[in-house]
CSV table of C-alpha atoms and ligand atoms in Angstrom, one decimal:
chain,number,residue,atom,x,y,z
W,1319,MET,CA,0.0,0.0,0.0
W,1320,ILE,CA,1.0,3.6,-0.3
W,1321,ILE,CA,0.1,6.8,1.5
W,1322,GLN,CA,-0.8,10.0,-0.2
W,1323,LYS,CA,-1.2,13.1,1.9
W,1324,PHE,CA,-2.7,16.3,0.6
W,1325,GLY,CA,-2.4,19.6,2.4
W,1326,GLY,CA,-5.0,22.4,2.8
W,1327,THR,CA,-4.1,24.4,-0.3
W,1328,SER,CA,-4.3,21.3,-2.5
W,1329,LEU,CA,-7.9,21.1,-1.4
W,1330,GLY,CA,-8.4,24.8,-1.3
W,1331,THR,CA,-10.8,25.2,-4.2
W,1332,PRO,CA,-13.4,22.8,-5.7
W,1333,GLU,CA,-11.4,22.6,-8.9
W,1334,ARG,CA,-8.3,21.5,-7.0
W,1335,MET,CA,-10.2,18.9,-5.0
W,1336,GLN,CA,-11.5,17.6,-8.4
W,1337,SER,CA,-8.1,17.3,-9.8
W,1338,ILE,CA,-6.9,15.4,-6.7
W,1339,ALA,CA,-9.7,13.0,-7.2
W,1340,GLN,CA,-8.2,12.4,-10.7
W,1341,LEU,CA,-4.7,12.2,-9.5
W,1342,ILE,CA,-5.3,9.5,-7.0
W,1343,ALA,CA,-7.3,7.3,-9.3
W,1344,ASP,CA,-4.7,4.8,-10.4
W,1345,GLY,CA,-6.1,1.6,-8.9
W,1346,GLU,CA,-3.2,1.2,-6.4
W,1347,ARG,CA,-4.3,0.2,-2.9
W,1348,LYS,CA,-3.7,3.4,-0.8
W,1349,VAL,CA,-4.7,5.5,2.2
W,1350,ILE,CA,-5.3,9.2,1.4
W,1351,VAL,CA,-4.6,11.5,4.3
W,1352,LEU,CA,-6.2,14.9,4.2
W,1353,SER,CA,-5.7,18.2,6.0
W,1354,ALA,CA,-8.5,20.6,6.5
W,1355,VAL,CA,-9.4,22.9,3.6
W,1356,SER,CA,-6.9,25.9,3.8
W,1357,GLY,CA,-8.1,28.6,6.2
W,1358,THR,CA,-10.4,26.3,8.1
W,1359,THR,CA,-8.2,25.4,11.0
W,1360,ASN,CA,-7.3,29.1,11.4
W,1361,THR,CA,-11.0,30.0,11.5
W,1362,LEU,CA,-11.6,27.2,14.1
W,1363,VAL,CA,-8.8,28.7,16.2
W,1364,GLN,CA,-10.6,32.1,15.9
W,1365,ILE,CA,-13.8,30.5,17.1
W,1366,CYS,CA,-12.0,29.1,20.1
W,1367,THR,CA,-10.5,32.4,20.9
W,1368,ALA,CA,-13.9,34.1,20.7
W,1369,LEU,CA,-15.4,31.4,23.0
W,1370,HIS,CA,-12.5,31.8,25.4
W,1371,LYS,CA,-13.3,35.5,25.6
W,1372,ARG,CA,-17.0,34.5,26.0
W,1373,ASP,CA,-17.9,36.3,22.9
W,1374,GLU,CA,-20.6,33.9,21.7
W,1375,ASP,CA,-21.9,36.2,19.0
W,1376,GLU,CA,-18.5,36.4,17.4
W,1377,ALA,CA,-18.1,32.6,17.5
W,1378,LEU,CA,-21.5,32.1,15.9
W,1379,LEU,CA,-20.8,34.6,13.2
W,1380,LEU,CA,-17.5,32.9,12.4
W,1381,ALA,CA,-19.3,29.5,12.3
W,1382,ASP,CA,-22.0,30.9,10.0
W,1383,ASN,CA,-19.4,32.4,7.6
W,1384,LEU,CA,-17.6,29.0,7.5
W,1385,GLU,CA,-20.9,27.3,6.7
W,1386,SER,CA,-21.6,29.6,3.8
W,1387,LEU,CA,-18.1,29.2,2.5
W,1388,TYR,CA,-18.6,25.4,2.5
W,1389,LYS,CA,-22.0,25.7,0.9
W,1390,GLN,CA,-20.5,27.6,-2.0
W,1391,PHE,CA,-17.7,25.1,-2.2
W,1392,ILE,CA,-20.0,22.1,-2.3
W,1393,GLU,CA,-22.3,23.8,-4.8
W,1394,SER,CA,-19.5,24.2,-7.2
W,1395,LEU,CA,-17.8,20.9,-6.5
W,1396,PHE,CA,-20.9,19.0,-7.4
W,1397,SER,CA,-22.0,21.3,-10.2
W,1398,LYS,CA,-21.3,18.7,-12.9
W,1399,VAL,CA,-22.7,15.8,-11.0
W,1400,SER,CA,-26.1,14.9,-12.4
W,1401,GLU,CA,-27.5,13.0,-9.4
W,1402,PRO,CA,-28.5,15.7,-6.9
W,1403,SER,CA,-28.6,13.4,-3.8
W,1404,PHE,CA,-24.8,13.5,-3.4
W,1405,LYS,CA,-24.8,17.2,-3.1
W,1406,GLU,CA,-27.8,17.3,-0.7
W,1407,GLU,CA,-26.2,14.6,1.5
W,1408,THR,CA,-23.0,16.5,1.6
W,1409,PHE,CA,-24.8,19.7,2.6
W,1410,GLU,CA,-26.5,17.8,5.5
W,1411,ILE,CA,-23.2,16.3,6.7
W,1412,ILE,CA,-21.5,19.7,6.8
W,1413,GLU,CA,-24.5,21.3,8.5
W,1414,ALA,CA,-24.3,18.7,11.2
W,1415,TYR,CA,-20.6,19.4,11.8
W,1416,LEU,CA,-21.3,23.2,12.0
W,1417,ASN,CA,-24.3,22.6,14.3
W,1418,GLY,CA,-21.9,20.7,16.5
W,1419,ILE,CA,-19.5,23.6,16.6
W,1420,ARG,CA,-22.4,26.0,17.3
W,1421,SER,CA,-23.7,23.9,20.2
W,1422,TYR,CA,-20.3,24.2,21.9
W,1423,SER,CA,-20.8,27.9,22.1
W,1424,LYS,CA,-23.6,27.3,24.7
W,1425,LYS,CA,-21.3,25.3,26.9
W,1426,LEU,CA,-18.6,26.3,29.3
W,1427,PHE,CA,-15.5,26.6,27.2
W,1428,SER,CA,-12.7,24.1,28.1
W,1429,PRO,CA,-9.6,22.7,26.6
W,1430,PHE,CA,-11.6,19.6,25.7
W,1431,ILE,CA,-14.1,21.7,23.7
W,1432,GLU,CA,-11.2,23.6,22.1
W,1433,ARG,CA,-9.6,20.4,20.8
W,1434,SER,CA,-13.0,19.0,19.6
W,1435,ILE,CA,-13.6,22.2,17.6
W,1436,LEU,CA,-10.1,22.1,16.1
W,1437,ALA,CA,-10.8,18.5,14.9
W,1438,GLN,CA,-13.8,19.5,12.8
W,1439,GLY,CA,-11.7,20.8,9.8
W,1440,GLU,CA,-10.3,17.5,8.9
W,1441,LEU,CA,-13.6,15.7,9.5
W,1442,ILE,CA,-15.3,18.1,7.1
W,1443,SER,CA,-12.7,17.9,4.3
W,1444,THR,CA,-12.6,14.1,4.3
W,1445,ASN,CA,-16.4,13.8,4.3
W,1446,ILE,CA,-16.6,16.2,1.4
W,1447,PHE,CA,-13.9,14.4,-0.6
W,1448,HIS,CA,-15.4,11.0,0.2
W,1449,GLN,CA,-18.8,12.2,-1.0
W,1450,TYR,CA,-17.3,13.6,-4.2
W,1451,LEU,CA,-15.5,10.3,-4.9
W,1452,LYS,CA,-18.8,8.4,-4.4
W,1453,SER,CA,-20.5,10.8,-6.8
W,1454,GLU,CA,-17.9,9.8,-9.4
W,1455,GLY,CA,-18.5,6.1,-8.8
W,1456,LYS,CA,-15.3,5.5,-7.0
W,1457,LYS,CA,-15.6,3.1,-4.1
W,1458,SER,CA,-13.7,4.8,-1.3
W,1459,VAL,CA,-13.9,3.9,2.4
W,1460,LEU,CA,-13.9,6.7,4.8
W,1461,LEU,CA,-11.8,5.9,7.9
W,1462,ASN,CA,-12.1,7.7,11.1
W,1463,ALA,CA,-8.7,8.6,12.5
W,1464,LEU,CA,-10.2,8.8,16.0
W,1465,ASP,CA,-10.6,5.0,15.8
W,1466,PHE,CA,-6.9,4.4,15.6
W,1467,MET,CA,-4.7,7.5,15.9
W,1468,ARG,CA,-3.7,7.8,19.6
W,1469,THR,CA,-1.1,9.5,21.8
W,1470,ASP,CA,0.1,8.0,25.0
W,1471,SER,CA,0.4,9.6,28.4
W,1472,SER,CA,3.5,11.6,27.4
W,1473,GLY,CA,1.7,13.0,24.4
W,1474,GLU,CA,3.7,10.8,21.9
W,1475,PRO,CA,2.0,8.7,19.3
W,1476,ASP,CA,1.2,5.2,20.6
W,1477,GLN,CA,2.6,3.3,17.6
W,1478,LYS,CA,1.6,-0.1,18.7
W,1479,PHE,CA,-2.0,1.0,19.3
W,1480,ILE,CA,-2.1,2.8,15.9
W,1481,GLU,CA,-0.7,-0.2,14.1
W,1482,GLU,CA,-3.1,-2.7,15.6
W,1483,ASN,CA,-6.2,-0.6,15.3
W,1484,LEU,CA,-5.5,0.7,11.8
W,1485,GLN,CA,-4.8,-2.8,10.5
W,1486,PHE,CA,-8.0,-3.9,12.1
W,1487,GLU,CA,-10.0,-1.1,10.4
W,1488,LEU,CA,-8.4,-2.0,7.0
W,1489,SER,CA,-9.0,-5.7,7.5
W,1490,LYS,CA,-12.8,-5.0,7.4
W,1491,HIS,CA,-12.5,-4.0,3.7
W,1492,PRO,CA,-10.2,-6.6,2.1
W,1493,LYS,CA,-11.5,-5.9,-1.4
W,1494,LYS,CA,-11.3,-2.1,-1.2
W,1495,ASN,CA,-8.4,-0.1,-2.6
W,1496,LEU,CA,-9.1,3.5,-1.6
W,1497,PHE,CA,-9.2,4.6,2.0
W,1498,ILE,CA,-9.7,8.2,3.0
W,1499,CYS,CA,-8.7,9.5,6.4
W,1500,GLN,CA,-8.1,12.7,8.4
W,1501,GLY,CA,-4.6,14.0,9.2
W,1502,TYR,CA,-3.9,15.9,12.4
W,1503,ILE,CA,-6.6,14.5,14.6
W,1504,CYS,CA,-6.2,11.8,17.2
W,1505,ARG,CA,-7.3,10.7,20.7
W,1506,ASN,CA,-5.1,11.2,23.7
W,1507,ALA,CA,-4.3,8.7,26.5
W,1508,PHE,CA,-7.7,9.5,28.1
W,1509,GLY,CA,-9.5,8.8,24.9
W,1510,GLU,CA,-10.4,12.4,24.4
W,1511,ILE,CA,-10.2,14.1,21.0
W,1512,ASP,CA,-6.9,15.7,20.5
W,1513,ASN,CA,-4.5,16.6,17.7
W,1514,LEU,CA,-0.8,16.4,16.6
W,1515,LYS,CA,-0.3,20.2,16.7
W,1516,ARG,CA,-0.5,22.6,13.8
W,1517,GLY,CA,0.8,21.2,10.6
W,1518,GLY,CA,0.5,17.7,12.0
W,1519,SER,CA,-1.2,16.1,9.0
W,1520,ASP,CA,2.3,15.2,7.6
W,1521,TYR,CA,3.0,13.5,10.9
W,1522,SER,CA,-0.2,11.5,10.6
W,1523,ALA,CA,0.7,10.4,7.1
W,1524,SER,CA,4.1,9.2,8.3
W,1525,LEU,CA,2.6,7.4,11.3
W,1526,ILE,CA,0.0,5.7,9.2
W,1527,GLY,CA,2.6,4.7,6.6
W,1528,ALA,CA,4.8,3.2,9.3
W,1529,ALA,CA,1.8,1.4,10.9
W,1530,ILE,CA,1.0,-0.4,7.6
W,1531,HIS,CA,4.5,-0.8,6.4
W,1532,ALA,CA,3.6,1.2,3.3
W,1533,LYS,CA,5.7,1.0,0.1
W,1534,ASN,CA,6.1,4.7,0.2
W,1535,ILE,CA,4.6,7.9,1.7
W,1536,GLN,CA,3.8,10.8,-0.6
W,1537,ILE,CA,3.3,14.3,0.8
W,1538,TRP,CA,1.6,16.4,-1.9
W,1539,THR,CA,1.8,20.2,-1.7
W,1540,ASP,CA,1.9,22.9,-4.3
W,1541,ILE,CA,5.7,23.2,-4.8
W,1542,ASP,CA,7.9,20.7,-6.6
W,1543,GLY,CA,9.6,19.3,-3.5
W,1544,MET,CA,12.0,20.7,-1.0
W,1545,HIS,CA,14.1,23.5,-2.4
W,1546,ASN,CA,17.7,24.3,-1.9
W,1547,ASN,CA,16.8,27.6,-0.2
W,1548,ASP,CA,13.7,29.4,1.0
W,1549,PRO,CA,11.8,30.5,-2.2
W,1550,ARG,CA,9.9,33.1,-0.2
W,1551,VAL,CA,13.2,34.9,0.6
W,1552,VAL,CA,15.5,34.2,-2.3
W,1553,ASP,CA,15.0,34.2,-6.0
W,1554,ASN,CA,16.4,31.3,-8.1
W,1555,THR,CA,15.9,28.3,-5.8
W,1556,GLN,CA,15.7,24.8,-7.2
W,1557,PRO,CA,14.1,21.6,-6.0
W,1558,ILE,CA,16.4,19.0,-4.3
W,1559,LYS,CA,16.1,15.6,-6.0
W,1560,GLU,CA,17.0,13.4,-3.1
W,1561,LEU,CA,17.9,13.7,0.6
W,1562,SER,CA,18.7,11.3,3.4
W,1563,PHE,CA,16.3,11.1,6.3
W,1564,LYS,CA,18.9,12.8,8.5
W,1565,GLU,CA,19.3,15.7,6.0
W,1566,ALA,CA,15.6,16.1,5.6
W,1567,ALA,CA,15.1,16.1,9.4
W,1568,GLU,CA,17.6,18.9,9.9
W,1569,LEU,CA,16.0,20.9,7.1
W,1570,ALA,CA,12.5,20.4,8.4
W,1571,TYR,CA,13.5,21.3,11.9
W,1572,PHE,CA,15.5,24.3,10.9
W,1573,GLY,CA,12.7,26.0,9.0
W,1574,ALA,CA,11.9,24.3,5.7
W,1575,LYS,CA,8.1,24.8,6.0
W,1576,ILE,CA,7.2,22.1,3.5
W,1577,LEU,CA,7.4,19.2,5.9
W,1578,HIS,CA,6.5,18.8,9.6
W,1579,PRO,CA,9.8,18.1,11.5
W,1580,ALA,CA,8.4,15.1,13.4
W,1581,SER,CA,7.2,13.4,10.3
W,1582,ILE,CA,10.6,12.0,9.3
W,1583,ARG,CA,11.1,9.7,12.3
W,1584,PRO,CA,8.3,7.1,11.8
W,1585,ALA,CA,9.3,6.7,8.1
W,1586,GLU,CA,12.9,6.5,9.0
W,1587,GLU,CA,12.3,3.8,11.6
W,1588,LYS,CA,10.6,1.6,9.2
W,1589,ASN,CA,12.8,2.7,6.3
W,1590,ILE,CA,9.9,3.8,4.1
W,1591,PRO,CA,10.8,6.3,1.4
W,1592,VAL,CA,9.0,9.7,1.6
W,1593,TRP,CA,8.2,11.6,-1.6
W,1594,LEU,CA,7.4,15.3,-1.7
W,1595,LYS,CA,5.3,15.9,-4.8
W,1596,ASN,CA,3.6,18.8,-6.4
W,1597,THR,CA,-0.2,18.7,-7.1
W,1598,LEU,CA,0.2,21.5,-9.7
W,1599,ASP,CA,2.7,19.5,-11.6
W,1600,SER,CA,2.3,15.8,-10.8
W,1601,ASN,CA,4.9,14.7,-13.4
W,1602,ALA,CA,7.7,16.8,-11.8
W,1603,HIS,CA,10.3,14.6,-10.0
W,1604,GLY,CA,9.8,16.2,-6.5
W,1605,THR,CA,12.1,15.2,-3.6
W,1606,LEU,CA,12.8,11.7,-2.5
W,1607,ILE,CA,13.8,11.2,1.1
W,1608,HIS,CA,15.4,7.9,1.9
W,1609,ALA,CA,17.9,6.1,4.0
W,1610,GLU,CA,21.1,6.8,2.2
W,1611,SER,CA,21.8,10.0,0.4
W,1612,LEU,CA,23.3,9.2,-3.1
W,1613,THR,CA,25.0,12.5,-3.6
W,1614,LYS,CA,27.7,14.3,-1.6
W,1615,GLY,CA,28.2,17.9,-0.8
W,1616,PHE,CA,25.7,20.8,-0.2
W,1617,LYS,CA,22.0,20.1,-0.4
W,1618,ALA,CA,20.1,23.0,1.0
W,1619,VAL,CA,20.0,26.0,3.3
W,1620,ALA,CA,17.2,26.7,5.9
W,1621,ALA,CA,16.7,29.4,8.4
W,1622,LYS,CA,15.0,29.5,11.7
W,1623,GLU,CA,14.0,32.9,13.1
W,1624,GLY,CA,13.0,33.8,16.6
W,1625,ILE,CA,16.1,32.5,18.3
W,1626,THR,CA,17.6,33.7,21.5
W,1627,ALA,CA,21.3,33.3,22.3
W,1628,ILE,CA,22.5,33.0,25.9
W,1629,LYS,CA,26.2,33.2,26.8
W,1630,ILE,CA,27.4,32.1,30.2
W,1631,ARG,CA,30.9,33.2,31.1
W,1632,SER,CA,32.6,31.8,34.1
W,1633,GLY,CA,36.2,31.6,35.5
W,1634,ARG,CA,35.0,28.4,37.1
W,1635,MET,CA,34.6,26.8,33.8
W,1636,LEU,CA,38.4,26.7,33.2
W,1637,MET,CA,39.7,23.2,33.6
W,1638,ALA,CA,36.5,22.2,35.5
W,1639,TYR,CA,34.3,19.3,34.9
W,1640,GLY,CA,30.5,19.3,35.7
W,1641,PHE,CA,30.1,22.9,34.6
W,1642,LEU,CA,28.2,22.1,31.4
W,1643,ARG,CA,26.0,19.6,33.3
W,1644,ASN,CA,25.0,22.4,35.7
W,1645,VAL,CA,24.2,24.7,32.9
W,1646,PHE,CA,22.2,22.1,31.0
W,1647,GLU,CA,20.3,21.1,34.1
W,1648,VAL,CA,18.9,24.6,34.3
W,1649,PHE,CA,17.4,24.2,30.8
W,1650,GLU,CA,16.1,20.8,31.7
W,1651,ARG,CA,14.3,22.1,34.8
W,1652,PHE,CA,12.6,24.8,32.7
W,1653,LYS,CA,11.8,22.2,30.0
W,1654,THR,CA,13.5,24.4,27.4
W,1655,PRO,CA,15.2,22.6,24.5
W,1656,ILE,CA,18.6,23.9,23.4
W,1657,ASP,CA,19.2,24.1,19.6
W,1658,MET,CA,22.8,25.2,19.1
W,1659,ILE,CA,25.8,25.2,21.4
W,1660,THR,CA,29.4,26.4,21.2
W,1661,THR,CA,31.9,26.5,23.9
W,1662,SER,CA,35.3,28.1,24.7
W,1663,GLU,CA,37.5,27.4,27.7
W,1664,VAL,CA,35.7,30.1,29.7
W,1665,ALA,CA,32.3,30.6,28.2
W,1666,VAL,CA,29.5,28.6,26.7
W,1667,SER,CA,26.8,29.9,24.3
W,1668,VAL,CA,23.5,28.2,23.7
W,1669,THR,CA,20.4,29.1,21.7
W,1670,ILE,CA,16.8,28.5,22.5
W,1671,ASP,CA,13.6,29.3,20.6
W,1672,GLU,CA,11.2,28.8,23.5
W,1673,VAL,CA,11.5,31.9,25.7
W,1674,THR,CA,8.5,31.4,28.1
W,1675,ASN,CA,10.9,30.7,31.0
W,1676,LEU,CA,13.8,33.0,29.9
W,1677,GLU,CA,13.7,35.1,33.0
W,1678,GLY,CA,13.9,32.1,35.4
W,1679,ILE,CA,16.6,30.5,33.3
W,1680,VAL,CA,18.8,33.6,33.3
W,1681,LYS,CA,18.3,34.1,37.0
W,1682,GLU,CA,19.5,30.6,37.7
W,1683,LEU,CA,22.4,30.7,35.2
W,1684,LYS,CA,23.7,33.9,37.0
W,1685,ASN,CA,24.7,31.5,39.9
W,1686,PHE,CA,27.4,30.2,37.6
W,1687,GLY,CA,28.8,33.4,36.1
W,1688,SER,CA,27.9,36.4,34.0
W,1689,VAL,CA,25.1,36.0,31.5
W,1690,GLU,CA,24.4,37.8,28.3
W,1691,VAL,CA,21.2,37.4,26.2
W,1692,ASP,CA,20.8,38.3,22.5
W,1693,GLN,CA,17.4,38.3,21.0
W,1694,ASP,CA,16.1,38.4,17.4
W,1695,GLN,CA,18.7,36.0,16.2
W,1696,THR,CA,18.4,33.5,13.3
W,1697,ILE,CA,20.0,30.1,12.8
W,1698,VAL,CA,21.0,29.6,9.2
W,1699,CYS,CA,21.8,26.0,8.6
W,1700,VAL,CA,23.6,24.6,5.6
W,1701,VAL,CA,22.6,20.9,5.2
W,1702,GLY,CA,24.5,18.4,3.1
W,1703,ASN,CA,26.4,15.2,3.0
W,1704,TYR,CA,29.8,16.2,4.5
W,1705,SER,CA,32.1,13.3,5.3
W,1706,ALA,CA,34.9,14.1,7.6
W,1707,GLU,CA,37.4,13.6,4.7
W,1708,GLY,CA,35.5,16.0,2.6
W,1709,MET,CA,37.4,19.3,2.2
W,1710,GLY,CA,36.5,22.8,1.5
W,1711,TYR,CA,32.9,22.8,2.7
W,1712,ALA,CA,33.4,25.2,5.6
W,1713,SER,CA,35.6,27.6,3.6
W,1714,LYS,CA,33.0,27.8,0.8
W,1715,ILE,CA,30.3,28.6,3.4
W,1716,PHE,CA,32.3,31.3,5.2
W,1717,THR,CA,33.6,32.9,2.0
W,1718,ALA,CA,30.0,33.3,0.9
W,1719,LEU,CA,29.2,34.8,4.3
W,1720,ASP,CA,32.2,37.1,4.5
W,1721,LYS,CA,30.0,40.3,4.8
W,1722,ILE,CA,27.7,38.9,7.4
W,1723,PRO,CA,28.5,39.3,11.1
W,1724,ILE,CA,28.4,35.8,12.7
W,1725,ARG,CA,27.6,35.3,16.4
W,1726,MET,CA,28.0,31.5,16.6
W,1727,ILE,CA,29.2,28.6,14.4
W,1728,SER,CA,28.5,24.9,14.8
W,1729,TYR,CA,30.2,22.3,12.7
W,1730,GLY,CA,30.8,18.7,13.3
W,1731,GLY,CA,27.8,17.9,15.4
W,1732,SER,CA,26.7,15.7,12.6
W,1733,ASN,CA,27.9,15.0,9.1
W,1734,HIS,CA,25.0,16.8,7.7
W,1735,ASN,CA,24.8,20.3,9.2
W,1736,VAL,CA,26.8,23.5,9.4
W,1737,SER,CA,24.9,26.1,11.4
W,1738,VAL,CA,25.6,29.8,12.0
W,1739,LEU,CA,23.8,32.2,14.2
W,1740,ILE,CA,23.3,35.7,12.8
W,1741,LYS,CA,21.0,38.7,13.5
W,1742,THR,CA,17.6,38.2,12.0
W,1743,GLU,CA,17.9,41.5,10.1
W,1744,GLN,CA,20.8,39.8,8.2
W,1745,LYS,CA,18.8,36.7,7.2
W,1746,LYS,CA,17.9,37.7,3.6
W,1747,ALA,CA,21.4,38.8,2.9
W,1748,ALA,CA,22.9,35.6,4.3
W,1749,LEU,CA,20.5,33.3,2.4
W,1750,THR,CA,21.1,35.2,-0.8
W,1751,ALA,CA,24.9,35.1,-0.3
W,1752,LEU,CA,24.8,31.3,0.3
W,1753,ASN,CA,22.6,30.8,-2.8
W,1754,LYS,CA,25.3,32.4,-4.9
W,1755,GLY,CA,28.4,31.3,-3.1
W,1756,VAL,CA,27.5,27.8,-2.3
W,1757,PHE,CA,25.0,26.8,-4.9
W,1758,ASN,CA,26.1,29.1,-7.8
W,1759,LEU,CA,22.5,30.2,-8.3
N,881,LIG,N1,-5.2,21.5,9.6
N,881,LIG,C1,-4.1,21.5,10.5
N,881,LIG,C2,-3.4,22.8,10.4
N,881,LIG,O1,-3.8,23.7,9.7
N,881,LIG,C3,-3.2,20.4,10.3
N,881,LIG,C4,-2.5,20.4,8.9
N,881,LIG,O2,-2.9,21.1,8.0
N,881,LIG,O3,-1.4,19.7,8.8
N,881,LIG,O4,-2.5,23.0,11.2
N,882,MG,MG1,1.6,21.5,6.2
């Protein structure tokens, strides 16, 4: 079996949904994982915000607007379908979901209600798509992710549960080839409706692929794969043909928006190739992510903004052991992950992107020495396949960046990543310089 996941913009208009219905119709046995139609999850977040503020009128207005958007969508999606019952049935399904959302506005708002509301987008999109396939005579089965997607008590996907229950659901339909299911949504360890966080549909696709040992996992968006640089910031970027899981994970984590960072691991664990493909150009090669990278050298640049650098300088660090452990323990106590780290004999610099506990962290670090904090920093990471014997990688990067002030450098942590920390105001200049100097673009 294969997995094909389509994001919100790929479903964003009735025409695009129709073209996806064509694209998937090749007879291969598969699970189609869908996001919510673009904009829907944001509107659901707004509804929750309104309910949180006890602004029931605003919440109802947003729900009404969403309903009329969907009515138009369905009207045009089924405009060429001669049998009217498919459209009528779809209207009824959507109305029921929206009535559900509206009924929550009468209740006391809670995190449980919030998560239930956020789940409606994917339930709606999969129902509409399933109805449309039916109207075209395609025999799809609509799965409910809430029957098998589950997180455990630490909030991590419960892979054993997912595997057993998804295989059970599929085993009910041995003769069917086309399964539709929601991305993003799941149940938590208490059995309540929950989700895999924003952008989590990619993660769902990867978990589902791992659970059924899929032949491959295809993530369809509207760009022809992962690019060597951020196309929103730099002109002249180009798609990357292939990447290893490790390279892709670094890129996704450090800012390549095309793929949810957590979605690499389940595929990597089961060694299932992941394809990033373009719905607007389905014949384009896209990006293949697999175990071993076939090519050496530079692959791509990604940048992550909103970084804070913290430097701890201490005479006590000199020749001492245990100092770093003391420093790291502070971050651990405040549940704050560290991204980059560089050390000298008397100082250590680390970066974080989660600053909720910055004040407490700095206060405790001051017990060890002087502390300096720099905000508005950006990590620029140059990902590639750099073996230790490979020469000239660092010099090429730093020659390209010779006009950019650099605050930190990290090289050698893995064979796949050279990272530098710069001021965010220098980000565009840095990405442009690397595109020219490293990729000759
Ligand atoms: N619909 C969810 C979101 O907008 C999940 C996803 O699209 O991946 O974040
Ligand atoms: Mg996405």
